[in-house]
Short mmCIF file of C-alpha atoms and ligand atoms in Angstrom, two decimals:
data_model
loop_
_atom_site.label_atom_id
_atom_site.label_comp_id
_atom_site.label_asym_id
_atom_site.label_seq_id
_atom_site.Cartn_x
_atom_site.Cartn_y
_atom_site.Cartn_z
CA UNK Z 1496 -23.18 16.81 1.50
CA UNK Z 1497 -24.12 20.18 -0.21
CA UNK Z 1498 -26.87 21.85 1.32
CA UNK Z 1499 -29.68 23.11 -0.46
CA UNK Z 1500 -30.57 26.88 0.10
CA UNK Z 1501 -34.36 27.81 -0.49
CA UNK Z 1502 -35.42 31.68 -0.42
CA UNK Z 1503 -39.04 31.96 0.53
CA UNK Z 1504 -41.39 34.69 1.11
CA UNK Z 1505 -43.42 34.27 4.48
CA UNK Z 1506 -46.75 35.96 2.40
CA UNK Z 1507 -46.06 33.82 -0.54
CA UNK Z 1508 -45.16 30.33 0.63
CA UNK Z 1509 -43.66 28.49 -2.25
CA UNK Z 1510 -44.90 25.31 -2.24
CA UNK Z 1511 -42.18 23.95 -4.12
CA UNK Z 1512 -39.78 24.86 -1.18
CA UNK Z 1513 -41.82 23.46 1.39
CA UNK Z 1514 -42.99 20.05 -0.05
CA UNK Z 1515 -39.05 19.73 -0.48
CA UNK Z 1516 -38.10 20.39 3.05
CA UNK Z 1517 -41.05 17.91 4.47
CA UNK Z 1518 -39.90 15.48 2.18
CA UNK Z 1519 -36.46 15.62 3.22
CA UNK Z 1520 -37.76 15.80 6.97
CA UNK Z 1521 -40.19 13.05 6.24
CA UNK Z 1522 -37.29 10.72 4.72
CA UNK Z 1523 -35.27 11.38 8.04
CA UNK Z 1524 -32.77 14.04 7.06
CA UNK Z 1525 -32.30 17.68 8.51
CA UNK Z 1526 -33.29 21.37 7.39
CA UNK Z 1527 -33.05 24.37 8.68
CA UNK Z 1528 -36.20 27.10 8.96
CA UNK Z 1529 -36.99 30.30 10.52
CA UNK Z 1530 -39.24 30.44 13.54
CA UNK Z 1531 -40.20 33.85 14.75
CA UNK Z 1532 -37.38 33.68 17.97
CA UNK Z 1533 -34.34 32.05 16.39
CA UNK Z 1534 -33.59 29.90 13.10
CA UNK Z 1535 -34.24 25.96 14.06
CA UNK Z 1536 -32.86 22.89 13.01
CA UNK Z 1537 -35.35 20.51 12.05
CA UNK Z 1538 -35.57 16.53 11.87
CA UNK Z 1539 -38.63 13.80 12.59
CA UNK Z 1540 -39.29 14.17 16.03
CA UNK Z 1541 -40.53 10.10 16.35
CA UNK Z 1542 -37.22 9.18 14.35
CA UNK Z 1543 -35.06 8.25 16.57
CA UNK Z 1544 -32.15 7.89 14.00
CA UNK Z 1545 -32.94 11.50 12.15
CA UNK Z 1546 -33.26 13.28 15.58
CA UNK Z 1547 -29.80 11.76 16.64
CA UNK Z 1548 -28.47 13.70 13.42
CA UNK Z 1549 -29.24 16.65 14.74
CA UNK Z 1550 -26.17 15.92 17.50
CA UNK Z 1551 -24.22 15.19 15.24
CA UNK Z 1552 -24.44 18.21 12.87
CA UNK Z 1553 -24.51 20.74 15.52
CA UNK Z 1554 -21.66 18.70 17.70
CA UNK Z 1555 -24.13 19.05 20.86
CA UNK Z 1556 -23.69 16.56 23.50
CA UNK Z 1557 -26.25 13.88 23.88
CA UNK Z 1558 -27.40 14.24 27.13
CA UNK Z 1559 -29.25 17.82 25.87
CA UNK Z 1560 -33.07 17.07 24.80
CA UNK Z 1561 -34.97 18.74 21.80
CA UNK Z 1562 -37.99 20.76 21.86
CA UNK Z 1563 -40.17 19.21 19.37
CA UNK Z 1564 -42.25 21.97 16.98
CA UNK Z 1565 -46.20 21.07 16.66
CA UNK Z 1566 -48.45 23.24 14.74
CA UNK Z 1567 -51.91 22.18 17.04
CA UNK Z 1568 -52.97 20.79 20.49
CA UNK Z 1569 -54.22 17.27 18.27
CA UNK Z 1570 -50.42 16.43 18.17
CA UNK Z 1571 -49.28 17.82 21.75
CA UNK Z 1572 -52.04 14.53 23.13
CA UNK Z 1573 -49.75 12.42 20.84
CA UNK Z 1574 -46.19 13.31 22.68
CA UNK Z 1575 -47.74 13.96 26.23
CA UNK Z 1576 -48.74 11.61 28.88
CA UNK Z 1577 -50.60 14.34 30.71
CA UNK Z 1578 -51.64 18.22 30.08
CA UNK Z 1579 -51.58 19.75 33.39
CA UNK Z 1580 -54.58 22.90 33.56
CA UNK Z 1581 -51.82 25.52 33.71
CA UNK Z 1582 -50.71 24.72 30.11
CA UNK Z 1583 -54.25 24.58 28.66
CA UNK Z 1584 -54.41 28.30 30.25
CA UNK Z 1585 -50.91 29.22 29.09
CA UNK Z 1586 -51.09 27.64 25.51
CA UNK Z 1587 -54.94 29.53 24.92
CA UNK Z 1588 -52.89 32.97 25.90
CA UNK Z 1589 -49.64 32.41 24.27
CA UNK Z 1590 -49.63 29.55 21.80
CA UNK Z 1591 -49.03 29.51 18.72
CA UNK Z 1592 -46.10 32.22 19.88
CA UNK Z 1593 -42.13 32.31 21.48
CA UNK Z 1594 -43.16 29.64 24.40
CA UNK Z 1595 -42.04 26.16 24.96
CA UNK Z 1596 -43.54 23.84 27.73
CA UNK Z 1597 -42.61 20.77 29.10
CA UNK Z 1598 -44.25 17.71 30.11
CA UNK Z 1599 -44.10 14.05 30.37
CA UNK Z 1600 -43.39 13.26 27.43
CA UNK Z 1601 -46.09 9.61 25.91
CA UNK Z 1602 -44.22 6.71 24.75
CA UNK Z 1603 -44.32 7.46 21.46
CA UNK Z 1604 -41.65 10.33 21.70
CA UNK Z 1605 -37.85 8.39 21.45
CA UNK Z 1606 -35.87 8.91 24.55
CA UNK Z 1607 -33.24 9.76 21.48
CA UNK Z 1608 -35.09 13.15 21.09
CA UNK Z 1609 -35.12 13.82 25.08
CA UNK Z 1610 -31.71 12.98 26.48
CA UNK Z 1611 -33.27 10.42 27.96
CA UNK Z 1612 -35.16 12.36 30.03
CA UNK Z 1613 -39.22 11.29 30.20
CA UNK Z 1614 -40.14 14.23 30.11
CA UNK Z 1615 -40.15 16.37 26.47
CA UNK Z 1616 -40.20 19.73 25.62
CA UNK Z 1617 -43.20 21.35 23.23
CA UNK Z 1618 -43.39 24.30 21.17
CA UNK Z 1619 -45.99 25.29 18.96
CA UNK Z 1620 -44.29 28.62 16.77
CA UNK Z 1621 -46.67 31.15 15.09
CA UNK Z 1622 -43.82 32.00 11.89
CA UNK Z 1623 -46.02 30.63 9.00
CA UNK Z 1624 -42.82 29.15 7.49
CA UNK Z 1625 -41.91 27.07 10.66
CA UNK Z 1626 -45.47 25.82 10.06
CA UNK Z 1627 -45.86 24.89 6.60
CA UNK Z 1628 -43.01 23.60 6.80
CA UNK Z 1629 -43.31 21.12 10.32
CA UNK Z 1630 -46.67 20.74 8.83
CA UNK Z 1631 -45.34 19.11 5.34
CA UNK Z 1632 -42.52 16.90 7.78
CA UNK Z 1633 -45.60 15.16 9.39
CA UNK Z 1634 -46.20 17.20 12.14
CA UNK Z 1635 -43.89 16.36 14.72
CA UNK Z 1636 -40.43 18.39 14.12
CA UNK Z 1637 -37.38 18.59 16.99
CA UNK Z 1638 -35.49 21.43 16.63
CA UNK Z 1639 -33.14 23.10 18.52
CA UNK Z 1640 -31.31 26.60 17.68
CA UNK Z 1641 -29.65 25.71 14.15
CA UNK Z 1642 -26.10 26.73 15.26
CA UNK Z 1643 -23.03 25.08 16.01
CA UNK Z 1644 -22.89 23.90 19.29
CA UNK Z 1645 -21.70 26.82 21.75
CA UNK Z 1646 -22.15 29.84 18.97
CA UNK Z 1647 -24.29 32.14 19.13
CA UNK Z 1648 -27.99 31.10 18.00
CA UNK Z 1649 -29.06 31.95 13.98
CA UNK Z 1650 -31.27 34.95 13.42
CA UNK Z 1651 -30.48 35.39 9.66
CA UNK Z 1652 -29.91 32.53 6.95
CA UNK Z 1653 -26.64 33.20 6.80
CA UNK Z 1654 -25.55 32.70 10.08
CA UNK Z 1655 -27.48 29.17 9.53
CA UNK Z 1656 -24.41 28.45 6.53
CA UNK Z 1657 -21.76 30.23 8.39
CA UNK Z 1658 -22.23 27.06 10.78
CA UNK Z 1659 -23.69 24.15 9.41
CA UNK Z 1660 -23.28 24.36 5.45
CA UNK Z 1661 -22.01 21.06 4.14
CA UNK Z 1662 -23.52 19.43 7.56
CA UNK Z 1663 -27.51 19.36 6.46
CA UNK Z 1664 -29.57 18.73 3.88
CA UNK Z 1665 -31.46 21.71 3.25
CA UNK Z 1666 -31.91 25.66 5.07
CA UNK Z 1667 -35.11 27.60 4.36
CA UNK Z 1668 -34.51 31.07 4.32
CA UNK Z 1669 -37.32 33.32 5.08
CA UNK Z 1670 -35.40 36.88 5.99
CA UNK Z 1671 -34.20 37.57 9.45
CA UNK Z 1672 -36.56 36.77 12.15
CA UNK Z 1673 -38.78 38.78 14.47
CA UNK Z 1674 -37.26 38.05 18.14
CA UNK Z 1675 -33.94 37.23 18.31
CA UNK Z 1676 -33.95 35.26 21.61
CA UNK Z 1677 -34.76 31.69 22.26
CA UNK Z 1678 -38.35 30.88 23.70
CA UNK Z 1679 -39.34 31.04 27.28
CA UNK Z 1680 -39.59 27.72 28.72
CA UNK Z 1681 -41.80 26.82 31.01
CA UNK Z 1682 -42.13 23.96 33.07
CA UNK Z 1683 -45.88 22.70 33.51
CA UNK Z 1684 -44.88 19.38 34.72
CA UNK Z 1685 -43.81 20.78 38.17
CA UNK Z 1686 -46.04 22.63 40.94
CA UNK Z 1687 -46.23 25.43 40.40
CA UNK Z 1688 -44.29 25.71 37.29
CA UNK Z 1689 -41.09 27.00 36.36
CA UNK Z 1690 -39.35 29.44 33.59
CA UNK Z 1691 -36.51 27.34 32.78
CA UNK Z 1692 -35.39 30.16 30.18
CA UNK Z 1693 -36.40 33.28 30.00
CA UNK Z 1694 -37.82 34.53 26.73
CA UNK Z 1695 -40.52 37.30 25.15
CA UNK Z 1696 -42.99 35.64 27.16
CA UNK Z 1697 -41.93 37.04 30.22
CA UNK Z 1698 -42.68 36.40 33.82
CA UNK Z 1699 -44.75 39.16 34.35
CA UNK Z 1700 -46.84 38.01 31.68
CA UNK Z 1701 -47.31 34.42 33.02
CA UNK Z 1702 -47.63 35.54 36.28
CA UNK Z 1703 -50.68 37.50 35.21
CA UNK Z 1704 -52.22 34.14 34.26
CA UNK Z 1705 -50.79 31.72 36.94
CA UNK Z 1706 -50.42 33.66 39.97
CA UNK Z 1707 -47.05 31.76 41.29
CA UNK Z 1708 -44.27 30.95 38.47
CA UNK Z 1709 -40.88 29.80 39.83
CA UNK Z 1710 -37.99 31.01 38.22
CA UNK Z 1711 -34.97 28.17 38.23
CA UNK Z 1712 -32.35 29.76 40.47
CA UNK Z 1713 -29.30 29.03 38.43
CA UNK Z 1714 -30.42 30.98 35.57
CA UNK Z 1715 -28.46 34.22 36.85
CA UNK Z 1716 -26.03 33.22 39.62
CA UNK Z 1717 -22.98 32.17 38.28
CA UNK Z 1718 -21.69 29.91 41.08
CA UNK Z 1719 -24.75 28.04 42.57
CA UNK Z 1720 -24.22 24.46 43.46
CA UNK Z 1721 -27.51 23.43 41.44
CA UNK Z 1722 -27.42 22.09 38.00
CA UNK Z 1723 -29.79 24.16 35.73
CA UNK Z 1724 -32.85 22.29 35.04
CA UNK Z 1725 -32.68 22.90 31.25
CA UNK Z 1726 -29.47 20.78 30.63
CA UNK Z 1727 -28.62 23.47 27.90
CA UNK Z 1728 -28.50 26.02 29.97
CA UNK Z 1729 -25.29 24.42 32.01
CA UNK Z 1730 -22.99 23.98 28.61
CA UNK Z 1731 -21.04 27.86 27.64
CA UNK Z 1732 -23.80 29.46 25.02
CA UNK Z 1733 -24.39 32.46 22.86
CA UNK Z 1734 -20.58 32.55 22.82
CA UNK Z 1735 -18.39 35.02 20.47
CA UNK Z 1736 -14.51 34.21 20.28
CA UNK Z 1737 -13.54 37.00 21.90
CA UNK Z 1738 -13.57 37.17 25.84
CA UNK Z 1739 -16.44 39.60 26.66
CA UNK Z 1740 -17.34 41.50 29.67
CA UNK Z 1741 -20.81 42.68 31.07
CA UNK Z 1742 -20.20 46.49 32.66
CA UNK Z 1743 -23.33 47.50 34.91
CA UNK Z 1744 -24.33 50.44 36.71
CA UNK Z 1745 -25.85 54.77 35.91
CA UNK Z 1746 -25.33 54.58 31.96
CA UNK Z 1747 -22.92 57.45 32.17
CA UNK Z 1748 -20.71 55.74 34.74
CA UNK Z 1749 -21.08 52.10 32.46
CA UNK Z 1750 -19.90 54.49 29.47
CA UNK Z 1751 -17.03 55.59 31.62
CA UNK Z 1752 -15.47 53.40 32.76
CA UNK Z 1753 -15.96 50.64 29.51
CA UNK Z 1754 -13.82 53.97 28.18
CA UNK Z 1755 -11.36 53.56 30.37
CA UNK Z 1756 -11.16 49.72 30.24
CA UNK Z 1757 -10.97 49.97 26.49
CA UNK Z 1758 -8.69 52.92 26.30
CA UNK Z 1759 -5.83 50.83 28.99
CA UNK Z 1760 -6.38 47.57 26.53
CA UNK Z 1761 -5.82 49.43 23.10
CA UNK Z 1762 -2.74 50.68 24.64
CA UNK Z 1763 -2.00 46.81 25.33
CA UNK Z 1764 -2.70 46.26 21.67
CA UNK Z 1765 -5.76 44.47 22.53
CA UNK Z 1766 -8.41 44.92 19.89
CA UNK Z 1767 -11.85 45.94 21.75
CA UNK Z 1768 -15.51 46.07 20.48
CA UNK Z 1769 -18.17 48.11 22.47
CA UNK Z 1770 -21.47 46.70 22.19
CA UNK Z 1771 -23.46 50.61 22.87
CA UNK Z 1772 -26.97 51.51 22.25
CA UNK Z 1773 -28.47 54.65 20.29
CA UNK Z 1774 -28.67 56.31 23.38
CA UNK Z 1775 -24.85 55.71 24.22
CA UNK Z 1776 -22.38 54.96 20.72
CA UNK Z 1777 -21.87 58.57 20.45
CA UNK Z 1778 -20.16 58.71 23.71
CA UNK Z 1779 -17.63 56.07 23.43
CA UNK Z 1780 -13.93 57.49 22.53
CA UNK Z 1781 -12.07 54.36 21.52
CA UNK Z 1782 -12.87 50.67 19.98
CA UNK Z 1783 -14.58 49.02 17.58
CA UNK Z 1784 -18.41 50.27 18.71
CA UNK Z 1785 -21.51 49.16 17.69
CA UNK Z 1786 -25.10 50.22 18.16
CA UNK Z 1787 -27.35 47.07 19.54
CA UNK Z 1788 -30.71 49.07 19.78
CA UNK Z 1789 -32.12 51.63 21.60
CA UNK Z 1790 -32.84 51.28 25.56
CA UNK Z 1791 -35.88 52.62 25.25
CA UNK Z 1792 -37.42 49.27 23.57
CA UNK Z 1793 -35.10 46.62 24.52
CA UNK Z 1794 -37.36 44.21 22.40
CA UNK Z 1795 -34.84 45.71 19.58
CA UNK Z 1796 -31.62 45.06 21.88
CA UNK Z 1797 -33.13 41.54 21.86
CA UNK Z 1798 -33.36 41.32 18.21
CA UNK Z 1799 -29.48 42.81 17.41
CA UNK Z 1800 -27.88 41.02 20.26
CA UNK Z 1801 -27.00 37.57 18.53
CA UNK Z 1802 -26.16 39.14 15.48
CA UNK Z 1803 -23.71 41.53 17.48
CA UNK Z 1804 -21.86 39.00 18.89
CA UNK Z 1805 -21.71 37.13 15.45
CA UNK Z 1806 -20.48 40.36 13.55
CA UNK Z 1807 -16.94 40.91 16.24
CA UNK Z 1808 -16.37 37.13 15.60
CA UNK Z 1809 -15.89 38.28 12.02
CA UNK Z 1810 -14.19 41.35 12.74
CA UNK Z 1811 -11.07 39.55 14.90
CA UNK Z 1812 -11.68 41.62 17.94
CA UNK Z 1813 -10.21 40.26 21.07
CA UNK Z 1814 -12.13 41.72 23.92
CA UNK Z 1815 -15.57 42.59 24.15
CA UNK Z 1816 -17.11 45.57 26.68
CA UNK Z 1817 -21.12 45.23 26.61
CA UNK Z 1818 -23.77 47.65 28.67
CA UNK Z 1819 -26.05 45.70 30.58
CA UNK Z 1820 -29.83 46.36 30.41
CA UNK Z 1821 -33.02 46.30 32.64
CA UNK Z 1822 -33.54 42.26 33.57
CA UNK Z 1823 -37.67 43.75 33.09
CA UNK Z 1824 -39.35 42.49 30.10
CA UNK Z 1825 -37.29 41.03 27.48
CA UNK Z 1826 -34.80 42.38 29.31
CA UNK Z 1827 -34.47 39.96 31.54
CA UNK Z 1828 -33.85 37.40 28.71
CA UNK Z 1829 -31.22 39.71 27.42
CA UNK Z 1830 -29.28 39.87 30.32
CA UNK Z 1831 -29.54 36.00 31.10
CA UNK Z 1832 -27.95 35.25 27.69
CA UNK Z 1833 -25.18 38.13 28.47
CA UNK Z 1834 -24.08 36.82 31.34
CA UNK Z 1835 -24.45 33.34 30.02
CA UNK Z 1836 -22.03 34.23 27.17
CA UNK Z 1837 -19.94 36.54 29.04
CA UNK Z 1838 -19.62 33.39 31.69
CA UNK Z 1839 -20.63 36.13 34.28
CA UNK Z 1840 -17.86 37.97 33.66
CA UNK Z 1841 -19.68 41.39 35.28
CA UNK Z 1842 -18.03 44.42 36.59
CA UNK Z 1843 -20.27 46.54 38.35
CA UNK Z 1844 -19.89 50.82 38.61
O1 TXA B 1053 -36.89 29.46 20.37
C1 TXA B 1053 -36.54 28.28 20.52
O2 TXA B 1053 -36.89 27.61 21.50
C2 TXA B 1053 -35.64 27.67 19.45
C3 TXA B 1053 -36.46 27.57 18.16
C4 TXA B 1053 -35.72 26.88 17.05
O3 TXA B 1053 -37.68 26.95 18.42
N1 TXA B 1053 -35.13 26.39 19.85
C5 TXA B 1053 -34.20 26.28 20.83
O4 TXA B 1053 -33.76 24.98 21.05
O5 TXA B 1053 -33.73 27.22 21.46
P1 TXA B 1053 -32.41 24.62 21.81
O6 TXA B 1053 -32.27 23.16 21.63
O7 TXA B 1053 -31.33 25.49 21.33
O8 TXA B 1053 -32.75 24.89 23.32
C6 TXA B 1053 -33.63 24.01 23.99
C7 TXA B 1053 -33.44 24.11 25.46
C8 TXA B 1053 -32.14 23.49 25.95
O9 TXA B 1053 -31.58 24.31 26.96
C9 TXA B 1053 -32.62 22.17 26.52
O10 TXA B 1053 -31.77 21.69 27.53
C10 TXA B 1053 -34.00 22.53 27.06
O11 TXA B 1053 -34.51 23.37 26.07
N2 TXA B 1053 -34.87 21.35 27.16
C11 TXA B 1053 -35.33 20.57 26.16
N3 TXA B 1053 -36.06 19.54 26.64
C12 TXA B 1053 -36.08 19.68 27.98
C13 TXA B 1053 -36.66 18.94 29.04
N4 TXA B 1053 -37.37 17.84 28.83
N5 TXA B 1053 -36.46 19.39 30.31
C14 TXA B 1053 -35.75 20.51 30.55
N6 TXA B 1053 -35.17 21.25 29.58
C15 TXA B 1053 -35.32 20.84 28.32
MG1 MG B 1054 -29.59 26.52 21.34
#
């Protein structure tokens, strides 16, 4: 299949570009569009048949459900059985925006799009090109991150063709997006509810509205018994080839000792790339180092980081030495996909 690859300016949406995409959507096949947290991959949410493509392009196993886009709270009555108060409280704060809920999903919604779970996860993106465009494929749009299953999620077109050129019909691309990380999900359909992932939308910030939010235990310990509760967040993620390791502690000791770690692996013939920070790159004496953002916003650590990881998969490096950061704020989603792609491989100064 060659894939068709659509520039589009988010001020100037080409209608041209978008009527294509919801055609193709509409007649069941897949595209690819920028949201404001990662690049998606979209099908019909209600089609069974086009949603199961979606598996089968990306090579993600079948037991791990979509979040299906909506541009309005019309179409979240359609796909839900119930809308608990805490998500009309949540969505009038933070939707349209990086957040995805889940409910019980209404019998409309294919258990092919959930994993056959019943319930279903929502999102309702504020990127004006994720909405024209899951406006113009009827409305109801599953997409998950539009990478190849394990890799590191899409934040620029290109990483979209890196990965699934020749496996969809069609990628929008509208520039590099504005997050970087995944939305924070949220379970409403459990009391009280429960960040699933951790995202822009950040704890604090839901706790402010809620009072109690539960945060699913699994999502930093690396050998609890318990299954996640997102079934995507048990399968290896945000992955780069190379074999990375999370180094936390003072800065200056963390810039230390990843010298000394990638000093004794050089010598080893090891190739090593430092992921540093502004504050930091300066400092490091050996490796392949580069700059991820500065620690003083970490919303820009957020944005680099899957980008980062992408860049030393094209740069053959064999061993990876990363800072950690806060776990406050964004930070917190940061770290959980670190450790996530690291495998919790942490060493601690
Ligand atoms: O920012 C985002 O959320 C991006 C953009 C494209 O919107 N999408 C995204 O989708 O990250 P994906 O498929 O890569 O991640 C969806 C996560 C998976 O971990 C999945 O297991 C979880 O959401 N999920 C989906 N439906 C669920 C459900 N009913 N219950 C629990 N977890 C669910
Ligand atoms: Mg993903």
């Amino acid at each position: 299949m060659k894939t068709i690859i659509s520039k589009i300016e988010k001020k100037q949406l080409n209608n041209d570009v978008i009527e294509k995409a919801g055609k193709i959507l509409r007649s069941g096949g897949l595209v690819a569009f920028p949201t404001e947290t990662v690049y998606g991959l979209g099908a019909d949410a209600l089609n069974e048949k086009a949603a199961q493509k979606i598996y089968a392009a990306k090579g993600r196993p079948s037991d791990n459900p979509l979040i299906i886009h909506i541009t309005n709270m019309e179409a979240l009555k359609q796909i839900v059985s119930d809308i608990p108060e805490a998500a009309y409280i949540v969505a009038e704060k933070y939707w349209p925006g990086p957040l995805t809920m889940i409910f019980h999903k209404s019998s409309i919604v294919p258990y092919g799009t959930t994993g056959g779970l019943d319930t279903v996860a929502v999102r309702m993106p504020s990127h004006e090109i994720a909405c024209a465009v899951i406006d113009a494929g009827g409305g109801y749009v599953a997409a998950p991150s539009a990478n190849t299953s394990g890799r590191p999620s899409p934040t620029r077109a290109e990483h979209v063709e890196e990965d699934l050129s020749g496996r969809i019909d069609m990628i929008v691309d509208g520039g590099p997006v504005e997050i970087g990380v995944e939305s924070t999900i949220l379970d409403v359909s459990v009391t009280p509810p429960m960040i699933l992932r951790p995202g822009a939308v950040t704890r604090e910030m839901l706790c402010e509205l809620l009072g109690d939010v539960e945060v699913d235990a699994t999502l930093f310990e690396e050998d609890s018994k318990k299954a996640p509760k997102a079934p995507g967040m048990k399968y290896r993620h945000y992955a780069p080839k190379a074999k990375l390791c999370v180094v936390e502690g003072a800065v200056d000791m963390v810039v230390k000792e990843i010298n000394r770690i990638s000093a004794e692996k050089m010598q080893k013939g090891i190739r090593v790339g430092i992921i540093g920070t502004e504050e930091t790159v300066g400092q490091y004496t050996h490796g392949n180092v580069k700059c991820i953002g500065t620690r003083q916003d970490e919303a820009t650590v957020a944005n680099r980081l899957y980008a980062v990881l992408r860049e030393f998969d094209g740069e053959n490096v064999d061993y990876i030495l990363s800072e950690s950061f806060s776990g406050c704020g964004i930070g917190n989603a940061v770290m959980n996909r670190l450790l996530k792609a690291s495998g919790h491989y942490m060493i601690h100064v």
